[in-house]
CSV table of C-alpha atoms and ligand atoms in Angstrom, one decimal:
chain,number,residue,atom,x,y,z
A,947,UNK,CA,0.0,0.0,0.0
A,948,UNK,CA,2.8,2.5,0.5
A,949,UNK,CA,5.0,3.9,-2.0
A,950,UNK,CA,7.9,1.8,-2.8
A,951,UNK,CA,10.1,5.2,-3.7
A,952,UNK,CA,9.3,6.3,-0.1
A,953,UNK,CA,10.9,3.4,1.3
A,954,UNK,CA,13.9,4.9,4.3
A,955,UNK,CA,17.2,4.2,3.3
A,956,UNK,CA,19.0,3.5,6.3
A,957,UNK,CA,22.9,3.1,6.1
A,958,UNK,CA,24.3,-0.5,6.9
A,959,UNK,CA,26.2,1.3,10.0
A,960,UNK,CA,23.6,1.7,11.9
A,961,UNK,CA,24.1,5.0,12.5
A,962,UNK,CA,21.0,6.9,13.8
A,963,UNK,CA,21.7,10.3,13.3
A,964,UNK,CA,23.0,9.9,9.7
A,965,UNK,CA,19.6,7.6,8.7
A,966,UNK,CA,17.7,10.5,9.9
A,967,UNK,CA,19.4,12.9,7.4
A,968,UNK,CA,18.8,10.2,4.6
A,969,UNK,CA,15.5,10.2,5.3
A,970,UNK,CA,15.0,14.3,6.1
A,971,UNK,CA,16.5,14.1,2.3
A,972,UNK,CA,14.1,11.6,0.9
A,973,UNK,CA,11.5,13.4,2.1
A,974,UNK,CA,12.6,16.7,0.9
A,975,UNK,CA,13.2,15.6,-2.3
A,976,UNK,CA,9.7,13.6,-2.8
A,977,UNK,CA,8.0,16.9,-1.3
A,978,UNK,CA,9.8,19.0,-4.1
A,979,UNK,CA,9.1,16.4,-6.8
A,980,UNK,CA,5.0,16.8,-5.7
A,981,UNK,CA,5.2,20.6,-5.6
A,982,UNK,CA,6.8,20.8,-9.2
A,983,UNK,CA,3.6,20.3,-11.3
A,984,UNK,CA,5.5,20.3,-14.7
A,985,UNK,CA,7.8,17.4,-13.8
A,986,UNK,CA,6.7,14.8,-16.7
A,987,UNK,CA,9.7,14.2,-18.5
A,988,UNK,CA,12.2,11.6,-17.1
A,989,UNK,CA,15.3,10.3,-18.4
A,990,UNK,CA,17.4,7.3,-17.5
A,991,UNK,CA,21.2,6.9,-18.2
A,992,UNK,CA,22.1,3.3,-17.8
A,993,UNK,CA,20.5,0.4,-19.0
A,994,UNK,CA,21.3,-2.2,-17.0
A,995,UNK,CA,18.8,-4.6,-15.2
A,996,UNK,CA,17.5,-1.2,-12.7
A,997,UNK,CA,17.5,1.3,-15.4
A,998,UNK,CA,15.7,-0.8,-18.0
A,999,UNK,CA,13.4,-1.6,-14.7
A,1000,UNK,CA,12.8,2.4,-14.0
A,1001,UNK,CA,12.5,2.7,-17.4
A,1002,UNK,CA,9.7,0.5,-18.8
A,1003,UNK,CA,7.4,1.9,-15.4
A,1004,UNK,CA,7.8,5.0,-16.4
A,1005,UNK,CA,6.6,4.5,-19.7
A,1006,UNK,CA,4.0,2.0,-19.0
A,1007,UNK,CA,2.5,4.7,-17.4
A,1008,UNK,CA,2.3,7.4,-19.9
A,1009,UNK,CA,5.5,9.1,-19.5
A,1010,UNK,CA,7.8,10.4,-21.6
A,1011,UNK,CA,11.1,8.5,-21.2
A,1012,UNK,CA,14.7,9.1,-22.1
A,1013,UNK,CA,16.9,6.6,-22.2
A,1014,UNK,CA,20.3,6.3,-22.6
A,1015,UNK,CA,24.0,4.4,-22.8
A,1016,UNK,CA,26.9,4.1,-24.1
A,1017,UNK,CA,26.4,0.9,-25.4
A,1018,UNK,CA,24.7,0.7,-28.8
A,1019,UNK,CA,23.0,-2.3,-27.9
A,1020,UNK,CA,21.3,-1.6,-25.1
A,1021,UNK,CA,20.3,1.4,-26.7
A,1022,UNK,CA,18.5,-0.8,-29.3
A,1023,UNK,CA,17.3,-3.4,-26.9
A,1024,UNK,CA,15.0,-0.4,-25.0
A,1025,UNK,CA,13.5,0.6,-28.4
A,1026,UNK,CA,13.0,-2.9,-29.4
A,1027,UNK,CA,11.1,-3.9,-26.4
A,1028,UNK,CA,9.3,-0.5,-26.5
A,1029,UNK,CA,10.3,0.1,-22.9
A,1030,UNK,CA,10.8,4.1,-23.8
A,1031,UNK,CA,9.9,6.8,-25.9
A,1032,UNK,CA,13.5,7.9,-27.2
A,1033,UNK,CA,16.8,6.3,-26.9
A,1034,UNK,CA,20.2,7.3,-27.4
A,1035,UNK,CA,23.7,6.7,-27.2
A,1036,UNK,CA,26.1,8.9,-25.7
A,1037,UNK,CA,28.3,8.9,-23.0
A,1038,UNK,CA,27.4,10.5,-20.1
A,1039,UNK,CA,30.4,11.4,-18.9
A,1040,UNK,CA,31.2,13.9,-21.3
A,1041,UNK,CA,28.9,17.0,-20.1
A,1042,UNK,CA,29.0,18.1,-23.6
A,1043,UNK,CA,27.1,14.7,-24.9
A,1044,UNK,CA,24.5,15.2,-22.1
A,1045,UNK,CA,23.3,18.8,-24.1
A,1046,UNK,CA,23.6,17.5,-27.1
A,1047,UNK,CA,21.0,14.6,-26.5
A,1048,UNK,CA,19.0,16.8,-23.9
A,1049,UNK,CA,19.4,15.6,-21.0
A,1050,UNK,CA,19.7,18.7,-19.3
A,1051,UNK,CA,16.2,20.0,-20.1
A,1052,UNK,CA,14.3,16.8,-18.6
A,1053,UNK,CA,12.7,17.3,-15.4
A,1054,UNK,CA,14.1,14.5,-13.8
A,1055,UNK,CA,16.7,12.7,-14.3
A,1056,UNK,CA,17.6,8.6,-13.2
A,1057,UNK,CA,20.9,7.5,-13.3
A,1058,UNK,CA,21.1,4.0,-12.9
A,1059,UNK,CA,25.1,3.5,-13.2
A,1060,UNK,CA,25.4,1.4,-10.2
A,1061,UNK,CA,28.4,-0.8,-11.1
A,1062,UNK,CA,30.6,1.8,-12.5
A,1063,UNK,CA,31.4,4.5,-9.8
A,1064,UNK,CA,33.6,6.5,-11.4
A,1065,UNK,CA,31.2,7.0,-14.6
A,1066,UNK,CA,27.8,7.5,-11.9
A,1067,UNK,CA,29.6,9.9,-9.9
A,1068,UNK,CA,30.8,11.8,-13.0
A,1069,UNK,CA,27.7,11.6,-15.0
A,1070,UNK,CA,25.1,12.6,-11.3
A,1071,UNK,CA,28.0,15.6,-11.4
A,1072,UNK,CA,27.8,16.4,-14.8
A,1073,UNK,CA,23.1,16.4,-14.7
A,1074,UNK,CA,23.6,18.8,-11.6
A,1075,UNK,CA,25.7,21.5,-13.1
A,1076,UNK,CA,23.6,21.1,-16.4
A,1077,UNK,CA,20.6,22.5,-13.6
A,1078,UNK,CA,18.7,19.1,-13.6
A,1079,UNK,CA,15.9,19.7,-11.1
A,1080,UNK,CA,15.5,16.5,-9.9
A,1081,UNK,CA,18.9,14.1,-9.7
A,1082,UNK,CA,18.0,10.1,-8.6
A,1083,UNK,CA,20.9,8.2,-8.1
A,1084,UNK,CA,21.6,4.4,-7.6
A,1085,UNK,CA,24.5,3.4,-5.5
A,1086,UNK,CA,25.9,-0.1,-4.8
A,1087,UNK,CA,28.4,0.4,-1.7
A,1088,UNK,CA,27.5,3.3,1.3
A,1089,UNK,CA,31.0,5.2,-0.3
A,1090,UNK,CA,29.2,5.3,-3.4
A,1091,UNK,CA,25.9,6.1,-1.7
A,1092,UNK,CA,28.0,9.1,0.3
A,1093,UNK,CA,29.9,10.5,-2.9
A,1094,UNK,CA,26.9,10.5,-4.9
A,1095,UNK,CA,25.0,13.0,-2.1
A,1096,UNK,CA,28.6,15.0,-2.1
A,1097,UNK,CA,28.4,15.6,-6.0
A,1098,UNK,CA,24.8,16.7,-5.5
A,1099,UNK,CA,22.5,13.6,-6.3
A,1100,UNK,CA,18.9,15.0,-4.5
A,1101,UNK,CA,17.8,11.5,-3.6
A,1102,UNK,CA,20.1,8.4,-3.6
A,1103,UNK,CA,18.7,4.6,-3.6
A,1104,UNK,CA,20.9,1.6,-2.7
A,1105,UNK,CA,18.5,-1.0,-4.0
A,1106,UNK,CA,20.4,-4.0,-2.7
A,1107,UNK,CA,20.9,-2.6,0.9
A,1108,UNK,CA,17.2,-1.8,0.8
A,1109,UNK,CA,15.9,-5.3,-0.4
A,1110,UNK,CA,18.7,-6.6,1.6
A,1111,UNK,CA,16.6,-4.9,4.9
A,1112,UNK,CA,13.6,-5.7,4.1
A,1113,UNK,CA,14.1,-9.2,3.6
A,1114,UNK,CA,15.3,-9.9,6.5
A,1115,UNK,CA,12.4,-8.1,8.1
A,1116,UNK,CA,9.8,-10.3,6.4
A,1117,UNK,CA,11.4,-13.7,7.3
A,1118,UNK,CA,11.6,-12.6,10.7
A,1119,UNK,CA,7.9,-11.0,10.8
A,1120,UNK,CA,6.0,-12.9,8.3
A,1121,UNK,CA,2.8,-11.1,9.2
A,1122,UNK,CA,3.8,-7.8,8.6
A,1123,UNK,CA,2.8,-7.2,4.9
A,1124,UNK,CA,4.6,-3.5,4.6
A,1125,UNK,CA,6.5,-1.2,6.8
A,1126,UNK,CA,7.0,2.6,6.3
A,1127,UNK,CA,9.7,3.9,8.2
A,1128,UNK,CA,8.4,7.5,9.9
A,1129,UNK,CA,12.0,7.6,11.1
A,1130,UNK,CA,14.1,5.5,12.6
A,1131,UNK,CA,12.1,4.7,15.6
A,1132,UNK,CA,8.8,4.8,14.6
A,1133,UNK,CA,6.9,3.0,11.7
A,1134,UNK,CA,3.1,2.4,10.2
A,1135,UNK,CA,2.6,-1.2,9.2
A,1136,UNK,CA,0.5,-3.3,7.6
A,1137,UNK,CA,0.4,-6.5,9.8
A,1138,UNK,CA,-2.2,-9.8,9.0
A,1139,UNK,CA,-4.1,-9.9,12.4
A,1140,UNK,CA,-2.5,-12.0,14.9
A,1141,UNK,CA,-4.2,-15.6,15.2
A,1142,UNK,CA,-5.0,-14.2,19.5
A,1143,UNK,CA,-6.9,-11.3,17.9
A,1144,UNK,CA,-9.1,-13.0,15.3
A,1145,UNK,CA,-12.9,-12.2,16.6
A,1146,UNK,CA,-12.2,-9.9,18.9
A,1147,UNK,CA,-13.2,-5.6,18.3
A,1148,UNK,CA,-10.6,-3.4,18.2
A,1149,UNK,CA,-12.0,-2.0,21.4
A,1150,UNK,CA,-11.1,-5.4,23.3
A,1151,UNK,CA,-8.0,-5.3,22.1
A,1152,UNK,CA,-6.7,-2.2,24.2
A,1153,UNK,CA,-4.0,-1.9,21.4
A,1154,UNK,CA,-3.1,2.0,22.1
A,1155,UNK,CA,-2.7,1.2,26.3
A,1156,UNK,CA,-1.5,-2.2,26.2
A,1157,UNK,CA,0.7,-1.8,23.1
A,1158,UNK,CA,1.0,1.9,22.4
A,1159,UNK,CA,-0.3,1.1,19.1
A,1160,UNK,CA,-3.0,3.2,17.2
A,1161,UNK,CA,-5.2,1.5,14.3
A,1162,UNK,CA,-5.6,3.9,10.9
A,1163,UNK,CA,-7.2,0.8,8.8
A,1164,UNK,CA,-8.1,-2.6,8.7
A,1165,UNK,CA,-7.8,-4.3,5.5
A,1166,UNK,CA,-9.6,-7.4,4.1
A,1167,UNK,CA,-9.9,-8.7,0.3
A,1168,UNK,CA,-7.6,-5.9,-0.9
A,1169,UNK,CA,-10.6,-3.2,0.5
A,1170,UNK,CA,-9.5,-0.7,3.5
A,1171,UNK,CA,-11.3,0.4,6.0
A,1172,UNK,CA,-9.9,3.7,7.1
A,1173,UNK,CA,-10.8,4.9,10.8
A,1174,UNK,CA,-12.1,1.7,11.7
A,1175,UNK,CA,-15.4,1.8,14.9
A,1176,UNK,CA,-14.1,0.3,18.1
A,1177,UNK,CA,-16.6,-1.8,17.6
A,1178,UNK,CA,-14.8,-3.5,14.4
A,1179,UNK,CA,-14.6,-7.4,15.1
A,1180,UNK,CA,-11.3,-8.5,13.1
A,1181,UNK,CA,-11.1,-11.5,11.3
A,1182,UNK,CA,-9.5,-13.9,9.9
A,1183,UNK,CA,-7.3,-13.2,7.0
A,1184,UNK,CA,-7.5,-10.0,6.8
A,1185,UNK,CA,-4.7,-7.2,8.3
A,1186,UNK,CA,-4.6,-4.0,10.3
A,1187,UNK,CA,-2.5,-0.8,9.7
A,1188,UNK,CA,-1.1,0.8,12.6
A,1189,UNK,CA,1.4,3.3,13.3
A,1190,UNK,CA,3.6,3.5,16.6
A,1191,UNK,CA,7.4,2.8,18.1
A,1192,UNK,CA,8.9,-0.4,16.2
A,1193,UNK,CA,9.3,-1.3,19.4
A,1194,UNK,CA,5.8,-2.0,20.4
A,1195,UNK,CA,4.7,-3.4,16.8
A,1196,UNK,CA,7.3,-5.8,17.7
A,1197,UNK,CA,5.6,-6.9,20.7
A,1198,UNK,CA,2.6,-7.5,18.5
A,1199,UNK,CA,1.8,-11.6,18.7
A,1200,UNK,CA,2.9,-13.0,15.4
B,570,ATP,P1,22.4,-4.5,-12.8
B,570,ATP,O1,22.1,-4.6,-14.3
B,570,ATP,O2,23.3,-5.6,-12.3
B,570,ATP,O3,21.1,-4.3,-12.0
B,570,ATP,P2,22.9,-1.7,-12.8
B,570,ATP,O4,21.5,-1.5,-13.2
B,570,ATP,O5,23.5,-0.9,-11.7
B,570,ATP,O6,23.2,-3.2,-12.5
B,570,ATP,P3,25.3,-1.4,-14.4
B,570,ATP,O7,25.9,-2.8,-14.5
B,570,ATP,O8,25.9,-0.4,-13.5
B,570,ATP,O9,23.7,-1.5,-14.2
B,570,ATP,O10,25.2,-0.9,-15.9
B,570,ATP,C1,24.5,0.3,-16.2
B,570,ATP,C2,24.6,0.7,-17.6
B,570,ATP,O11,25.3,1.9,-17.7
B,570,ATP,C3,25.3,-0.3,-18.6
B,570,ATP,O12,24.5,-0.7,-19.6
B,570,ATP,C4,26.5,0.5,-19.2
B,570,ATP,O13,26.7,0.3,-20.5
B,570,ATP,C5,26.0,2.0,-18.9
B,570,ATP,N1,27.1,2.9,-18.8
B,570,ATP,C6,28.3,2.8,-18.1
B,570,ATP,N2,29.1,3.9,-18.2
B,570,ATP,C7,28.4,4.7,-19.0
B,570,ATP,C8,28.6,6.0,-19.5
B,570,ATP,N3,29.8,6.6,-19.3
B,570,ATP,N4,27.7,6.6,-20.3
B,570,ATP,C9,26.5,6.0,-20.5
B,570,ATP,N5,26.2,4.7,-20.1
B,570,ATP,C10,27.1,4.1,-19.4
């Protein structure tokens, strides 16, 4: 149910303080993405398995997609499999290239260069000082992640890290279906009611004084209920969003 961009990046450290200014970023940077109304035109450099991924969404839905890459062949691979609207080759790192295909007057810009660091840094570099708006970034090591912020990337993703994370949540918490990070201490889920709760209202549940918990929705057959009654019996099969510490969601039963 949540927005899969909106997802917090949290470094592998561990470090508190710096996944709070990851995510103070992400949030700035989806905030200024929503108040820029003309922001329609994306283009992605690098067509690996992400790009061509970022790509073909885009254009599925209605968008106007750039792609590019160095390598003719992937260049004619993305027509050939209609995954954009316009694809050329260039390379990226040569600012001059980027003007001459027009990269520098798309809204956004994706650059999904995530196993050569050298060429992503340069190329996220070269988008900002053409006055990109907009500047997503993929990184695939926390020094890449960290350069790519230096050089001016507005909003970095570290796909692998992030999977990585949330794998290991789900095998540990099967019933949680999806997790939004508010920061790094709080989180709304989306959890499959506990087998103890099945039957019982929300109001004999007690979840805000016995588990600090507060119910927005409660889901069943892919419909939500938002600002369930007290009076809502929960049953079987179907889930309940709530938002509180990740501390007391992971008190929930499982
Ligand atoms: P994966 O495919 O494993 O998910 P990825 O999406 O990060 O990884 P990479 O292996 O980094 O993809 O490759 C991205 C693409 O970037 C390649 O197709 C490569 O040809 C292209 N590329 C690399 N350097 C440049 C450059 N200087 N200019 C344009 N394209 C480039």
């Amino acid at each position: 149910m949540f927005r899969e961009a909106a997802r917090v990046s949290e470094v592998a450290s561990g470090n508190n303080a710096e996944a709070i200014l990851v995510n103070l970023s992400s949030l700035n940077f989806f905030n200024n993405l929503r108040a820029d109304p003309k922001n329609k035109q994306f283009a992605v450099i690098g067509l690996g398995r992400f790009g061509r991924a970022v790509a073909a969404t885009l254009h599925r839905q209605g968008y106007d997609v750039l792609c590019i890459d160095s390598d003719e062949n992937k260049v004619a691979q993305v027509l050939a499999d209609r995954l954009a609207t316009h694809a050329r080759q260039l390379d990226s790192t040569s600012p001059a290239a980027l003007k001459e295909g027009g990269i520098f007057e798309q809204d956004t810009v994706i650059v999904a260069i995530g196993n050569y660091v050298q060429e992503s840094i340069i190329t996220t570099l070269n988008v900002k000082e053409g006055g990109v708006p907009h500047v997503v970034a993929k990184a695939s090591s926390e020094i890449h992640m960290k350069l790519l912020k230096k050089v001016g990337a507005d909003h970095v993703v570290f796909p692998e890290h992030e999977m990585g994370c949330t794998l290991a949540r789900s095998l540990t918490r099967p019933g949680i279906l999806e997790r939004f990070e508010l920061d790094p201490e709080n989180s709304v889920v989306e959890v499959l009611v506990p087998e103890s709760f099945v039957g019982k209202t929300i109001a004999e549940l007690r979840l805000r004084s016995s588990y600090g918990l507060n119910v927005l929705a409660v889901s069943q057959d892919g419909k939500f209920e938002i600002n369930p009654p007290p009076s809502k019996q929960l049953e079987q099969g179907a889930a309940i969003v709530v938002i509180g510490s990740n501390q007391s969601i992971e008190r929930l039963p499982v």
